[in-house]
Amino acid sequence: MALPDHDALVAHHVLEFPGGYKRSVGPVIGRFLTELRDGKLVGVKLADGRVLVPPAEYDPQTSQPTTGEYVPVGPGGVVTTWTWVPQPKRHHPLQWPFAWALVQLDGADTAMVHAVDVVDESKMATGMRVTARFRDERVGHITDLESFVPETS
């Protein structure tokens, strides 16, 4: 049975890890973060020629090691799906309403999740073009990619 349009499903639980969560990034994610620090986006080539973004050590479909060949991607891309965040929490990347979106960067065969900074929810759409917005001061962290913003024509 379908829910009426006015009934929204809402999760009232927050999962947090006291003290934060840390892991070593290794050479593949380390390369991705180094490129972010330099204001660039890269993916890694898979054995079948597809480009995985963000890069990983293994192909998520076959479990085979990736080739180690890095490929420039973006900075533009297409929103493949999204959800609106009307009331951001303190740990969110933006402190005003924004969208979480899967963005398939130009040159990539997979999408990455990141924030899209738009004026309001009515400006978001699946299929819209966005471009990366980097922080002025970058340190080699995923937050160096501040958000994506709609491309202007």
C-alpha positions as a LaTeX table, in Angstrom:
\begin{tabular}{lrrr}
\hline
Residue & $x$ (\AA) & $y$ (\AA) & $z$ (\AA) \\
\hline
Met1 & 0.00 & 0.00 & 0.00 \\
Ala2 & 1.42 & 3.39 & $-0.97$ \\
Leu3 & 1.75 & 6.14 & 1.60 \\
Pro4 & $-0.14$ & 9.38 & 1.05 \\
Asp5 & 2.05 & 12.17 & $-0.35$ \\
His6 & 1.98 & 14.10 & 2.92 \\
Asp7 & 3.40 & 11.24 & 5.05 \\
Ala8 & 7.18 & 11.30 & 5.11 \\
Leu9 & 9.34 & 8.53 & 6.49 \\
Val10 & 11.72 & 10.00 & 9.04 \\
Ala11 & 14.47 & 8.28 & 11.04 \\
His12 & 14.78 & 9.83 & 14.50 \\
His13 & 18.05 & 8.08 & 15.34 \\
Val14 & 21.61 & 9.33 & 15.01 \\
Leu15 & 24.59 & 6.98 & 14.80 \\
Glu16 & 27.77 & 8.56 & 16.12 \\
Phe17 & 31.16 & 7.23 & 17.10 \\
Pro18 & 32.40 & 8.96 & 20.29 \\
Gly19 & 35.87 & 10.34 & 19.76 \\
Gly20 & 35.55 & 10.01 & 15.99 \\
Tyr21 & 36.47 & 7.20 & 13.65 \\
Lys22 & 39.90 & 6.91 & 12.05 \\
Arg23 & 41.52 & 4.59 & 9.54 \\
Ser24 & 44.66 & 4.70 & 7.47 \\
Val25 & 43.91 & 5.63 & 3.88 \\
Gly26 & 46.59 & 3.63 & 2.06 \\
Pro27 & 48.10 & 4.45 & $-1.33$ \\
Val28 & 44.88 & 4.58 & $-3.41$ \\
Ile29 & 42.71 & 6.80 & $-1.21$ \\
Gly30 & 45.89 & 8.66 & $-0.23$ \\
Arg31 & 46.44 & 9.53 & $-3.89$ \\
Phe32 & 42.80 & 10.66 & $-4.21$ \\
Leu33 & 43.16 & 12.95 & $-1.16$ \\
Thr34 & 46.49 & 14.33 & $-2.40$ \\
Glu35 & 44.84 & 15.22 & $-5.71$ \\
Leu36 & 41.97 & 16.90 & $-3.81$ \\
Arg37 & 44.54 & 18.94 & $-1.92$ \\
Asp38 & 45.85 & 20.07 & $-5.31$ \\
Gly39 & 42.34 & 20.96 & $-6.51$ \\
Lys40 & 41.98 & 17.95 & $-8.82$ \\
Leu41 & 39.68 & 14.93 & $-9.01$ \\
Val42 & 40.87 & 11.48 & $-10.09$ \\
Gly43 & 39.48 & 8.01 & $-10.49$ \\
Val44 & 41.23 & 4.70 & $-10.93$ \\
Lys45 & 40.88 & 2.45 & $-13.95$ \\
Leu46 & 39.42 & $-1.03$ & $-13.51$ \\
Ala47 & 40.55 & $-4.10$ & $-15.45$ \\
Asp48 & 37.59 & $-3.76$ & $-17.84$ \\
Gly49 & 38.38 & $-0.08$ & $-18.57$ \\
Arg50 & 35.72 & 1.50 & $-16.35$ \\
Val51 & 36.78 & 4.40 & $-14.12$ \\
Leu52 & 35.95 & 4.17 & $-10.40$ \\
Val53 & 35.43 & 7.37 & $-8.38$ \\
Pro54 & 36.32 & 7.66 & $-5.61$ \\
Pro55 & 39.13 & 5.22 & $-6.28$ \\
Ala56 & 39.43 & 2.01 & $-4.31$ \\
Glu57 & 41.93 & $-0.83$ & $-4.10$ \\
Tyr58 & 39.44 & $-3.35$ & $-5.52$ \\
Asp59 & 36.68 & $-3.41$ & $-8.13$ \\
Pro60 & 33.42 & $-3.42$ & $-6.11$ \\
Gln61 & 31.73 & $-5.72$ & $-8.65$ \\
Thr62 & 34.45 & $-8.33$ & $-9.24$ \\
Ser63 & 36.74 & $-7.93$ & $-6.19$ \\
Gln64 & 39.70 & $-7.83$ & $-8.58$ \\
Pro65 & 42.49 & $-5.35$ & $-7.78$ \\
Thr66 & 42.26 & $-2.05$ & $-9.63$ \\
Thr67 & 44.94 & $-1.29$ & $-12.23$ \\
Gly68 & 46.69 & 1.52 & $-10.35$ \\
Glu69 & 46.20 & 3.76 & $-13.39$ \\
Tyr70 & 44.76 & 7.09 & $-12.24$ \\
Val71 & 42.54 & 9.09 & $-14.57$ \\
Pro72 & 41.57 & 12.77 & $-14.27$ \\
Val73 & 37.79 & 13.22 & $-13.97$ \\
Gly74 & 35.39 & 16.14 & $-13.60$ \\
Pro75 & 35.32 & 18.78 & $-12.30$ \\
Gly76 & 31.80 & 18.71 & $-13.76$ \\
Gly77 & 29.32 & 15.90 & $-13.56$ \\
Val78 & 25.67 & 14.85 & $-13.43$ \\
Val79 & 23.43 & 14.28 & $-10.40$ \\
Thr80 & 22.11 & 10.71 & $-10.63$ \\
Thr81 & 19.98 & 10.85 & $-7.46$ \\
Trp82 & 19.66 & 13.11 & $-4.44$ \\
Thr83 & 17.94 & 13.85 & $-1.14$ \\
Trp84 & 17.29 & 17.16 & 0.57 \\
Val85 & 18.66 & 18.11 & 4.00 \\
Pro86 & 16.40 & 20.90 & 5.32 \\
Gln87 & 18.03 & 21.13 & 8.76 \\
Pro88 & 21.75 & 20.29 & 8.70 \\
Lys89 & 23.45 & 18.95 & 11.82 \\
Arg90 & 26.72 & 20.36 & 13.16 \\
His91 & 28.76 & 17.59 & 11.48 \\
His92 & 27.31 & 18.20 & 8.00 \\
Pro93 & 29.56 & 19.85 & 5.39 \\
Leu94 & 27.25 & 22.86 & 4.99 \\
Gln95 & 25.41 & 24.66 & 7.77 \\
Trp96 & 22.42 & 25.69 & 5.63 \\
Pro97 & 19.93 & 23.51 & 3.69 \\
Phe98 & 21.61 & 21.45 & 0.95 \\
Ala99 & 21.29 & 18.18 & $-0.97$ \\
Trp100 & 23.23 & 14.97 & $-0.61$ \\
Ala101 & 23.66 & 13.66 & $-4.13$ \\
Leu102 & 25.31 & 10.93 & $-6.12$ \\
Val103 & 27.38 & 12.78 & $-8.71$ \\
Gln104 & 28.80 & 10.95 & $-11.71$ \\
Leu105 & 31.79 & 13.04 & $-12.71$ \\
Asp106 & 32.70 & 13.52 & $-16.37$ \\
Gly107 & 35.01 & 10.65 & $-17.32$ \\
Ala108 & 33.84 & 8.39 & $-14.50$ \\
Asp109 & 31.66 & 5.29 & $-14.71$ \\
Thr110 & 30.53 & 5.42 & $-11.08$ \\
Ala111 & 29.06 & 8.15 & $-8.88$ \\
Met112 & 30.31 & 9.58 & $-5.61$ \\
Val113 & 28.18 & 10.96 & $-2.81$ \\
His114 & 28.76 & 14.57 & $-1.83$ \\
Ala115 & 26.93 & 17.77 & $-0.90$ \\
Val116 & 25.33 & 20.01 & $-3.52$ \\
Asp117 & 24.95 & 23.64 & $-2.49$ \\
Val118 & 21.77 & 25.08 & $-4.03$ \\
Val119 & 19.49 & 27.94 & $-3.02$ \\
Asp120 & 16.54 & 25.65 & $-2.25$ \\
Glu121 & 15.13 & 22.22 & $-2.96$ \\
Ser122 & 13.25 & 23.41 & $-6.06$ \\
Lys123 & 16.62 & 24.01 & $-7.76$ \\
Met124 & 17.66 & 20.32 & $-7.43$ \\
Ala125 & 16.92 & 17.76 & $-10.12$ \\
Thr126 & 18.14 & 14.37 & $-11.19$ \\
Gly127 & 20.17 & 14.88 & $-14.37$ \\
Met128 & 21.30 & 18.41 & $-13.51$ \\
Arg129 & 24.90 & 19.39 & $-14.21$ \\
Val130 & 27.09 & 20.39 & $-11.29$ \\
Thr131 & 30.72 & 21.32 & $-10.85$ \\
Ala132 & 33.15 & 20.89 & $-7.97$ \\
Arg133 & 33.81 & 23.78 & $-5.60$ \\
Phe134 & 37.10 & 23.42 & $-3.73$ \\
Arg135 & 38.04 & 25.19 & $-0.52$ \\
Asp136 & 40.60 & 27.97 & $-0.83$ \\
Glu137 & 42.83 & 26.30 & 1.76 \\
Arg138 & 43.18 & 22.55 & 1.25 \\
Val139 & 44.89 & 19.97 & 3.44 \\
Gly140 & 44.35 & 16.58 & 1.76 \\
His141 & 40.96 & 15.72 & 3.28 \\
Ile142 & 37.59 & 14.93 & 1.65 \\
Thr143 & 36.37 & 18.32 & 2.92 \\
Asp144 & 38.84 & 19.98 & 0.49 \\
Leu145 & 36.01 & 19.36 & $-1.97$ \\
Glu146 & 33.63 & 21.77 & $-0.24$ \\
Ser147 & 30.58 & 20.87 & $-2.33$ \\
Phe148 & 29.21 & 20.73 & $-5.81$ \\
Val149 & 27.31 & 23.68 & $-7.25$ \\
Pro150 & 24.99 & 23.94 & $-10.27$ \\
Glu151 & 26.81 & 24.68 & $-13.51$ \\
Thr152 & 25.96 & 27.99 & $-15.10$ \\
Ser153 & 25.25 & 28.14 & $-18.81$ \\
\hline
\end{tabular}
